[in-house]
Amino acid sequence: MPEFILQTEKLSKSFSGFVAVDEVSLKVKTHSIHALIGPNGAGKTTFFHLLTKFHRPTSGVIKYRGADITALAPERIARKGMIRSFQISAVFPRMTVLENVLAGLQRKAGMSYRFLSPRQKASFLVPQAEELLEQVGLLDFAHEYASELPYGYKRALELATTLGMDPELMLLDEPTQGMGIEDVSRVTQLIREVSAGRTILMVEHNMNVVSEIADEITVLTRGRILANGTYEEISRNPAVLEAYMGKAAKEEKGS
């Protein structure tokens, strides 16, 4: 495996003259947890859209495992092992918890076009699906509808489904957004556990989560990289304190 699983070189995206991502050059180490932080409007989600080809870059290069993937279609990016979750939980609400995970496993097995067919056709995948559910603490909910799960459990289900596609690089967009303290702790622990043997690039606002599990942090502001480093380095950086952490502290003080 290369030292860096993902690299961008001067990656940019403009919308009608507005520069949302401005020459971002990022390196993500293989088998690390890398957090992307910054104030609202910093360009974090747009950057994720560029990586997974929901947006076409205005300029710049994206490399995955050393190969240029800038021109590849989203489905080819996924097949290479780069899988993304979104800010809003993306589960099938009227399918059971087990069936949701089977959908991810069927996609990896080349059966994605049949994921709504009778479950008997995917019965050979059930033991693997149950193993994934046990890994995220949801095995007891296997036959419940996904719509009936609490929000934090839905995010855990999304992680299990993502793991079913056997990703090398997981892109997690605000994995703890909207959660209570107990669910945040649960999902943070899950992220740490599922990172074994994988790489995670995550957008996250909760600095307690970032400080607890991130090996490397990149701070974006106004579409540009402001700083890179460990949490200790970032938390002492005067520019970061002013642009991001200091702003959050001021808002908390004034509330």
CSV table of N, CA and C in Angstrom, one decimal, residues 116-246:
chain,number,residue,atom,x,y,z
A,116,LEU,N,-33.5,-5.6,-4.6
A,116,LEU,CA,-34.9,-5.6,-4.1
A,116,LEU,C,-35.6,-7.0,-4.4
A,117,SER,N,-34.8,-7.9,-5.0
A,117,SER,CA,-35.4,-9.2,-5.3
A,117,SER,C,-35.6,-10.0,-4.0
A,118,PRO,N,-36.4,-11.1,-4.0
A,118,PRO,CA,-36.6,-11.9,-2.8
A,118,PRO,C,-35.3,-12.2,-2.1
A,119,ARG,N,-35.3,-12.2,-0.7
A,119,ARG,CA,-34.1,-12.3,0.1
A,119,ARG,C,-33.5,-13.7,-0.1
A,120,GLN,N,-34.3,-14.7,-0.5
A,120,GLN,CA,-33.8,-16.0,-0.7
A,120,GLN,C,-32.6,-16.1,-1.6
A,121,LYS,N,-32.6,-15.2,-2.6
A,121,LYS,CA,-31.5,-15.2,-3.6
A,121,LYS,C,-30.2,-14.7,-3.0
A,122,ALA,N,-30.3,-14.0,-1.9
A,122,ALA,CA,-29.1,-13.5,-1.2
A,122,ALA,C,-28.8,-14.2,0.1
A,123,SER,N,-29.5,-15.4,0.3
A,123,SER,CA,-29.4,-16.1,1.6
A,123,SER,C,-28.0,-16.4,2.0
A,124,PHE,N,-27.1,-16.7,1.0
A,124,PHE,CA,-25.7,-17.0,1.3
A,124,PHE,C,-25.0,-15.9,1.9
A,125,LEU,N,-25.5,-14.7,1.8
A,125,LEU,CA,-24.9,-13.5,2.4
A,125,LEU,C,-25.3,-13.2,3.8
A,126,VAL,N,-26.4,-13.9,4.3
A,126,VAL,CA,-26.9,-13.6,5.6
A,126,VAL,C,-25.9,-13.7,6.7
A,127,PRO,N,-25.1,-14.8,6.8
A,127,PRO,CA,-24.1,-14.9,7.9
A,127,PRO,C,-23.2,-13.7,7.9
A,128,GLN,N,-22.7,-13.2,6.7
A,128,GLN,CA,-21.8,-12.1,6.7
A,128,GLN,C,-22.5,-10.8,7.1
A,129,ALA,N,-23.8,-10.7,6.7
A,129,ALA,CA,-24.6,-9.5,7.2
A,129,ALA,C,-24.8,-9.5,8.7
A,130,GLU,N,-25.1,-10.7,9.2
A,130,GLU,CA,-25.2,-10.8,10.7
A,130,GLU,C,-23.9,-10.4,11.4
A,131,GLU,N,-22.8,-10.9,10.9
A,131,GLU,CA,-21.5,-10.5,11.5
A,131,GLU,C,-21.3,-9.0,11.5
A,132,LEU,N,-21.7,-8.3,10.4
A,132,LEU,CA,-21.5,-6.9,10.3
A,132,LEU,C,-22.4,-6.2,11.4
A,133,LEU,N,-23.6,-6.7,11.5
A,133,LEU,CA,-24.6,-6.1,12.4
A,133,LEU,C,-24.1,-6.3,13.9
A,134,GLU,N,-23.5,-7.5,14.1
A,134,GLU,CA,-22.9,-7.7,15.5
A,134,GLU,C,-21.8,-6.8,15.7
A,135,GLN,N,-21.0,-6.5,14.7
A,135,GLN,CA,-19.8,-5.6,14.8
A,135,GLN,C,-20.3,-4.2,15.2
A,136,VAL,N,-21.4,-3.7,14.8
A,136,VAL,CA,-21.9,-2.4,15.1
A,136,VAL,C,-23.0,-2.4,16.2
A,137,GLY,N,-23.2,-3.6,16.8
A,137,GLY,CA,-24.1,-3.7,17.9
A,137,GLY,C,-25.6,-3.7,17.6
A,138,LEU,N,-25.9,-4.1,16.3
A,138,LEU,CA,-27.3,-4.1,15.9
A,138,LEU,C,-27.9,-5.4,15.6
A,139,LEU,N,-27.2,-6.5,16.0
A,139,LEU,CA,-27.7,-7.8,15.6
A,139,LEU,C,-29.1,-8.1,16.2
A,140,ASP,N,-29.4,-7.6,17.4
A,140,ASP,CA,-30.7,-7.8,18.1
A,140,ASP,C,-31.8,-7.1,17.3
A,141,PHE,N,-31.5,-6.1,16.4
A,141,PHE,CA,-32.5,-5.4,15.7
A,141,PHE,C,-32.6,-5.8,14.3
A,142,ALA,N,-32.0,-7.0,13.9
A,142,ALA,CA,-31.9,-7.4,12.5
A,142,ALA,C,-33.2,-7.4,11.8
A,143,HIS,N,-34.3,-7.8,12.5
A,143,HIS,CA,-35.6,-7.9,11.8
A,143,HIS,C,-36.5,-6.8,12.0
A,144,GLU,N,-36.0,-5.7,12.6
A,144,GLU,CA,-36.8,-4.5,12.8
A,144,GLU,C,-36.7,-3.6,11.5
A,145,TYR,N,-37.7,-2.9,11.2
A,145,TYR,CA,-37.6,-1.9,10.1
A,145,TYR,C,-36.6,-0.8,10.4
A,146,ALA,N,-35.9,-0.4,9.4
A,146,ALA,CA,-34.9,0.6,9.7
A,146,ALA,C,-35.5,1.9,10.1
A,147,SER,N,-36.7,2.2,9.7
A,147,SER,CA,-37.4,3.4,10.1
A,147,SER,C,-37.7,3.5,11.6
A,148,GLU,N,-37.7,2.3,12.3
A,148,GLU,CA,-38.0,2.3,13.7
A,148,GLU,C,-36.8,2.5,14.6
A,149,LEU,N,-35.6,2.6,14.0
A,149,LEU,CA,-34.4,2.7,14.8
A,149,LEU,C,-34.3,4.2,15.3
A,150,PRO,N,-33.7,4.4,16.5
A,150,PRO,CA,-33.3,5.7,16.9
A,150,PRO,C,-32.2,6.2,15.9
A,151,TYR,N,-32.1,7.6,15.9
A,151,TYR,CA,-31.2,8.2,14.9
A,151,TYR,C,-29.8,7.7,15.0
A,152,GLY,N,-29.2,7.6,16.2
A,152,GLY,CA,-27.9,7.1,16.3
A,152,GLY,C,-27.7,5.7,15.8
A,153,TYR,N,-28.7,4.8,16.0
A,153,TYR,CA,-28.7,3.5,15.5
A,153,TYR,C,-28.7,3.4,14.0
A,154,LYS,N,-29.5,4.4,13.4
A,154,LYS,CA,-29.5,4.5,11.9
A,154,LYS,C,-28.1,4.7,11.4
A,155,ARG,N,-27.4,5.6,12.0
A,155,ARG,CA,-26.0,5.9,11.6
A,155,ARG,C,-25.1,4.7,11.7
A,156,ALA,N,-25.3,3.9,12.8
A,156,ALA,CA,-24.6,2.7,12.9
A,156,ALA,C,-24.9,1.7,11.8
A,157,LEU,N,-26.2,1.6,11.5
A,157,LEU,CA,-26.7,0.8,10.3
A,157,LEU,C,-26.0,1.2,9.0
A,158,GLU,N,-25.9,2.5,8.8
A,158,GLU,CA,-25.3,3.0,7.6
A,158,GLU,C,-23.8,2.6,7.6
A,159,LEU,N,-23.2,2.6,8.8
A,159,LEU,CA,-21.8,2.2,8.8
A,159,LEU,C,-21.7,0.7,8.4
A,160,ALA,N,-22.6,-0.1,8.9
A,160,ALA,CA,-22.6,-1.5,8.6
A,160,ALA,C,-22.8,-1.8,7.1
A,161,THR,N,-23.7,-1.0,6.6
A,161,THR,CA,-24.0,-1.2,5.1
A,161,THR,C,-22.8,-0.7,4.3
A,162,THR,N,-22.1,0.4,4.7
A,162,THR,CA,-20.9,0.8,4.1
A,162,THR,C,-19.8,-0.2,4.2
A,163,LEU,N,-19.7,-0.8,5.4
A,163,LEU,CA,-18.7,-1.9,5.5
A,163,LEU,C,-18.9,-3.1,4.7
A,164,GLY,N,-20.2,-3.3,4.4
A,164,GLY,CA,-20.6,-4.4,3.5
A,164,GLY,C,-20.0,-4.3,2.1
A,165,MET,N,-19.7,-3.0,1.7
A,165,MET,CA,-19.1,-2.8,0.4
A,165,MET,C,-17.6,-2.9,0.4
A,166,ASP,N,-17.1,-3.2,1.6
A,166,ASP,CA,-15.7,-3.5,1.8
A,166,ASP,C,-14.8,-2.3,1.3
A,167,PRO,N,-15.0,-1.1,1.9
A,167,PRO,CA,-14.2,0.0,1.4
A,167,PRO,C,-12.8,0.0,2.0
A,168,GLU,N,-11.9,0.5,1.2
A,168,GLU,CA,-10.5,0.8,1.6
A,168,GLU,C,-10.5,2.2,2.3
A,169,LEU,N,-11.3,3.1,1.7
A,169,LEU,CA,-11.3,4.5,2.1
A,169,LEU,C,-12.8,4.9,2.4
A,170,MET,N,-13.1,5.2,3.6
A,170,MET,CA,-14.5,5.6,4.0
A,170,MET,C,-14.5,7.1,4.1
A,171,LEU,N,-15.4,7.8,3.4
A,171,LEU,CA,-15.6,9.2,3.5
A,171,LEU,C,-16.9,9.4,4.3
A,172,LEU,N,-16.7,9.9,5.5
A,172,LEU,CA,-17.9,10.1,6.5
A,172,LEU,C,-18.2,11.6,6.6
A,173,ASP,N,-19.4,12.0,6.2
A,173,ASP,CA,-19.8,13.4,6.2
A,173,ASP,C,-20.7,13.7,7.4
A,174,GLU,N,-20.1,14.3,8.4
A,174,GLU,CA,-20.8,14.7,9.7
A,174,GLU,C,-21.5,13.4,10.3
A,175,PRO,N,-20.7,12.4,10.6
A,175,PRO,CA,-21.2,11.2,11.2
A,175,PRO,C,-22.0,11.3,12.5
A,176,THR,N,-21.7,12.4,13.3
A,176,THR,CA,-22.4,12.5,14.6
A,176,THR,C,-23.3,13.7,14.6
A,177,GLN,N,-23.6,14.2,13.4
A,177,GLN,CA,-24.5,15.4,13.4
A,177,GLN,C,-25.9,15.1,14.0
A,178,GLY,N,-26.4,15.9,14.8
A,178,GLY,CA,-27.8,15.8,15.4
A,178,GLY,C,-27.9,14.8,16.4
A,179,MET,N,-26.8,14.3,17.0
A,179,MET,CA,-26.9,13.2,18.0
A,179,MET,C,-26.8,13.7,19.4
A,180,GLY,N,-27.4,13.0,20.3
A,180,GLY,CA,-27.2,13.3,21.7
A,180,GLY,C,-25.9,12.7,22.2
A,181,ILE,N,-25.5,13.0,23.4
A,181,ILE,CA,-24.2,12.6,23.9
A,181,ILE,C,-23.9,11.1,23.9
A,182,GLU,N,-24.9,10.4,24.2
A,182,GLU,CA,-24.8,8.9,24.3
A,182,GLU,C,-24.6,8.3,22.9
A,183,ASP,N,-25.3,8.8,21.9
A,183,ASP,CA,-25.2,8.3,20.5
A,183,ASP,C,-23.8,8.8,19.9
A,184,VAL,N,-23.4,10.0,20.3
A,184,VAL,CA,-22.1,10.5,19.8
A,184,VAL,C,-21.0,9.6,20.3
A,185,SER,N,-21.0,9.2,21.5
A,185,SER,CA,-20.0,8.3,22.1
A,185,SER,C,-20.0,7.0,21.4
A,186,ARG,N,-21.3,6.5,21.2
A,186,ARG,CA,-21.4,5.2,20.5
A,186,ARG,C,-20.8,5.2,19.1
A,187,VAL,N,-21.2,6.2,18.3
A,187,VAL,CA,-20.7,6.2,16.9
A,187,VAL,C,-19.3,6.5,16.9
A,188,THR,N,-18.7,7.3,17.8
A,188,THR,CA,-17.3,7.6,17.8
A,188,THR,C,-16.5,6.3,18.0
A,189,GLN,N,-17.0,5.5,19.0
A,189,GLN,CA,-16.3,4.3,19.3
A,189,GLN,C,-16.4,3.3,18.1
A,190,LEU,N,-17.6,3.3,17.4
A,190,LEU,CA,-17.7,2.5,16.2
A,190,LEU,C,-16.7,2.9,15.1
A,191,ILE,N,-16.6,4.2,14.9
A,191,ILE,CA,-15.7,4.7,13.8
A,191,ILE,C,-14.2,4.2,14.2
A,192,ARG,N,-13.9,4.3,15.4
A,192,ARG,CA,-12.5,3.9,15.8
A,192,ARG,C,-12.4,2.4,15.5
A,193,GLU,N,-13.4,1.6,15.8
A,193,GLU,CA,-13.3,0.2,15.6
A,193,GLU,C,-13.3,-0.2,14.2
A,194,VAL,N,-14.1,0.4,13.3
A,194,VAL,CA,-14.1,0.0,11.9
A,194,VAL,C,-13.0,0.6,11.1
A,195,SER,N,-12.2,1.5,11.7
A,195,SER,CA,-11.0,2.0,11.0
A,195,SER,C,-9.9,1.0,10.9
A,196,ALA,N,-9.9,0.0,11.7
A,196,ALA,CA,-8.8,-1.0,11.7
A,196,ALA,C,-8.7,-1.6,10.3
A,197,GLY,N,-7.5,-1.4,9.7
A,197,GLY,CA,-7.2,-1.9,8.3
A,197,GLY,C,-7.8,-1.0,7.2
A,198,ARG,N,-8.4,0.1,7.6
A,198,ARG,CA,-9.0,1.0,6.6
A,198,ARG,C,-8.5,2.4,6.8
A,199,THR,N,-8.9,3.3,5.9
A,199,THR,CA,-8.6,4.7,6.0
A,199,THR,C,-9.9,5.5,6.1
A,200,ILE,N,-10.0,6.5,7.0
A,200,ILE,CA,-11.2,7.2,7.1
A,200,ILE,C,-10.9,8.7,6.9
A,201,LEU,N,-11.6,9.4,6.0
A,201,LEU,CA,-11.6,10.8,5.9
A,201,LEU,C,-13.0,11.3,6.3
A,202,MET,N,-13.0,12.1,7.3
A,202,MET,CA,-14.3,12.5,7.9
A,202,MET,C,-14.4,14.1,8.0
A,203,VAL,N,-15.6,14.6,7.6
A,203,VAL,CA,-16.0,16.0,8.0
A,203,VAL,C,-16.7,15.9,9.3
A,204,GLU,N,-16.3,16.7,10.3
A,204,GLU,CA,-16.9,16.6,11.6
A,204,GLU,C,-16.8,18.0,12.3
A,205,HIS,N,-17.9,18.4,12.9
A,205,HIS,CA,-17.9,19.7,13.6
A,205,HIS,C,-17.6,19.5,15.1
A,206,ASN,N,-17.9,18.3,15.6
A,206,ASN,CA,-17.8,18.0,17.0
A,206,ASN,C,-16.3,17.9,17.4
A,207,MET,N,-15.7,18.9,18.0
A,207,MET,CA,-14.3,18.9,18.3
A,207,MET,C,-13.9,17.8,19.3
A,208,ASN,N,-14.8,17.4,20.1
A,208,ASN,CA,-14.5,16.3,21.1
A,208,ASN,C,-14.3,15.0,20.3
A,209,VAL,N,-15.1,14.8,19.3
A,209,VAL,CA,-14.9,13.6,18.5
A,209,VAL,C,-13.6,13.7,17.7
A,210,VAL,N,-13.3,14.8,17.1
A,210,VAL,CA,-12.1,15.0,16.4
A,210,VAL,C,-10.9,14.8,17.3
A,211,SER,N,-10.9,15.4,18.4
A,211,SER,CA,-9.7,15.3,19.3
A,211,SER,C,-9.5,13.8,19.8
A,212,GLU,N,-10.6,13.1,19.9
A,212,GLU,CA,-10.5,11.7,20.4
A,212,GLU,C,-10.0,10.7,19.4
A,213,ILE,N,-10.3,10.9,18.1
A,213,ILE,CA,-10.0,9.8,17.2
A,213,ILE,C,-9.2,10.2,16.0
A,214,ALA,N,-9.0,11.5,15.7
A,214,ALA,CA,-8.3,11.9,14.5
A,214,ALA,C,-6.8,11.8,14.6
A,215,ASP,N,-6.2,11.2,13.7
A,215,ASP,CA,-4.7,11.2,13.6
A,215,ASP,C,-4.1,12.5,13.0
A,216,GLU,N,-4.9,13.0,12.1
A,216,GLU,CA,-4.5,14.2,11.3
A,216,GLU,C,-5.7,15.0,11.1
A,217,ILE,N,-5.5,16.4,11.1
A,217,ILE,CA,-6.6,17.3,10.9
A,217,ILE,C,-6.2,18.3,9.9
A,218,THR,N,-7.2,18.6,9.0
A,218,THR,CA,-7.0,19.6,8.0
A,218,THR,C,-8.1,20.7,8.2
A,219,VAL,N,-7.7,21.9,8.3
A,219,VAL,CA,-8.7,23.0,8.6
A,219,VAL,C,-8.9,23.8,7.3
A,220,LEU,N,-10.1,23.8,6.8
A,220,LEU,CA,-10.5,24.6,5.7
A,220,LEU,C,-11.2,25.9,6.1
A,221,THR,N,-10.9,27.0,5.4
A,221,THR,CA,-11.7,28.2,5.5
A,221,THR,C,-11.7,28.9,4.2
A,222,ARG,N,-12.9,29.3,3.8
A,222,ARG,CA,-13.1,30.0,2.5
A,222,ARG,C,-12.5,29.2,1.4
A,223,GLY,N,-12.7,27.9,1.4
A,223,GLY,CA,-12.3,27.0,0.3
A,223,GLY,C,-10.8,26.7,0.3
A,224,ARG,N,-10.0,27.2,1.2
A,224,ARG,CA,-8.6,27.0,1.2
A,224,ARG,C,-8.1,26.3,2.4
A,225,ILE,N,-7.0,25.6,2.4
A,225,ILE,CA,-6.4,24.9,3.5
A,225,ILE,C,-5.8,26.0,4.4
A,226,LEU,N,-6.2,26.1,5.6
A,226,LEU,CA,-5.6,27.0,6.6
A,226,LEU,C,-4.5,26.4,7.4
A,227,ALA,N,-4.6,25.1,7.7
A,227,ALA,CA,-3.6,24.4,8.6
A,227,ALA,C,-3.8,22.9,8.5
A,228,ASN,N,-2.7,22.2,8.7
A,228,ASN,CA,-2.7,20.7,8.8
A,228,ASN,C,-1.9,20.4,10.1
A,229,GLY,N,-2.3,19.3,10.7
A,229,GLY,CA,-1.5,18.8,11.9
A,229,GLY,C,-2.3,17.9,12.8
A,230,THR,N,-1.7,17.6,13.9
A,230,THR,CA,-2.4,16.8,14.9
A,230,THR,C,-3.4,17.8,15.7
A,231,TYR,N,-4.2,17.2,16.5
A,231,TYR,CA,-5.1,18.0,17.3
A,231,TYR,C,-4.3,19.0,18.2
A,232,GLU,N,-3.3,18.5,18.8
A,232,GLU,CA,-2.5,19.4,19.7
A,232,GLU,C,-1.9,20.6,18.9
A,233,GLU,N,-1.4,20.3,17.7
A,233,GLU,CA,-0.8,21.3,16.8
A,233,GLU,C,-1.9,22.3,16.4
A,234,ILE,N,-3.0,21.8,15.9
A,234,ILE,CA,-4.1,22.6,15.4
A,234,ILE,C,-4.7,23.5,16.5
A,235,SER,N,-4.9,22.9,17.7
A,235,SER,CA,-5.5,23.6,18.8
A,235,SER,C,-4.6,24.8,19.3
A,236,ARG,N,-3.3,24.8,19.0
A,236,ARG,CA,-2.5,25.9,19.4
A,236,ARG,C,-2.2,26.9,18.3
A,237,ASN,N,-2.7,26.6,17.1
A,237,ASN,CA,-2.4,27.4,15.9
A,237,ASN,C,-3.3,28.7,16.0
A,238,PRO,N,-2.6,29.9,16.1
A,238,PRO,CA,-3.4,31.1,16.3
A,238,PRO,C,-4.4,31.4,15.2
A,239,ALA,N,-4.0,31.1,13.9
A,239,ALA,CA,-4.9,31.3,12.8
A,239,ALA,C,-6.2,30.5,12.9
A,240,VAL,N,-6.0,29.2,13.4
A,240,VAL,CA,-7.1,28.3,13.5
A,240,VAL,C,-8.0,28.8,14.6
A,241,LEU,N,-7.4,29.2,15.7
A,241,LEU,CA,-8.2,29.7,16.9
A,241,LEU,C,-9.0,30.9,16.5
A,242,GLU,N,-8.5,31.7,15.7
A,242,GLU,CA,-9.3,32.9,15.2
A,242,GLU,C,-10.4,32.5,14.2
A,243,ALA,N,-10.0,31.6,13.3
A,243,ALA,CA,-11.0,31.4,12.2
A,243,ALA,C,-12.0,30.3,12.5
A,244,TYR,N,-11.7,29.4,13.5
A,244,TYR,CA,-12.6,28.3,13.7
A,244,TYR,C,-12.9,28.1,15.2
A,245,MET,N,-11.9,27.6,15.9
A,245,MET,CA,-12.1,27.3,17.3
A,245,MET,C,-12.5,28.6,18.1
A,246,GLY,N,-11.8,29.7,17.8
A,246,GLY,CA,-12.0,30.9,18.6
A,246,GLY,C,-13.4,31.4,18.3
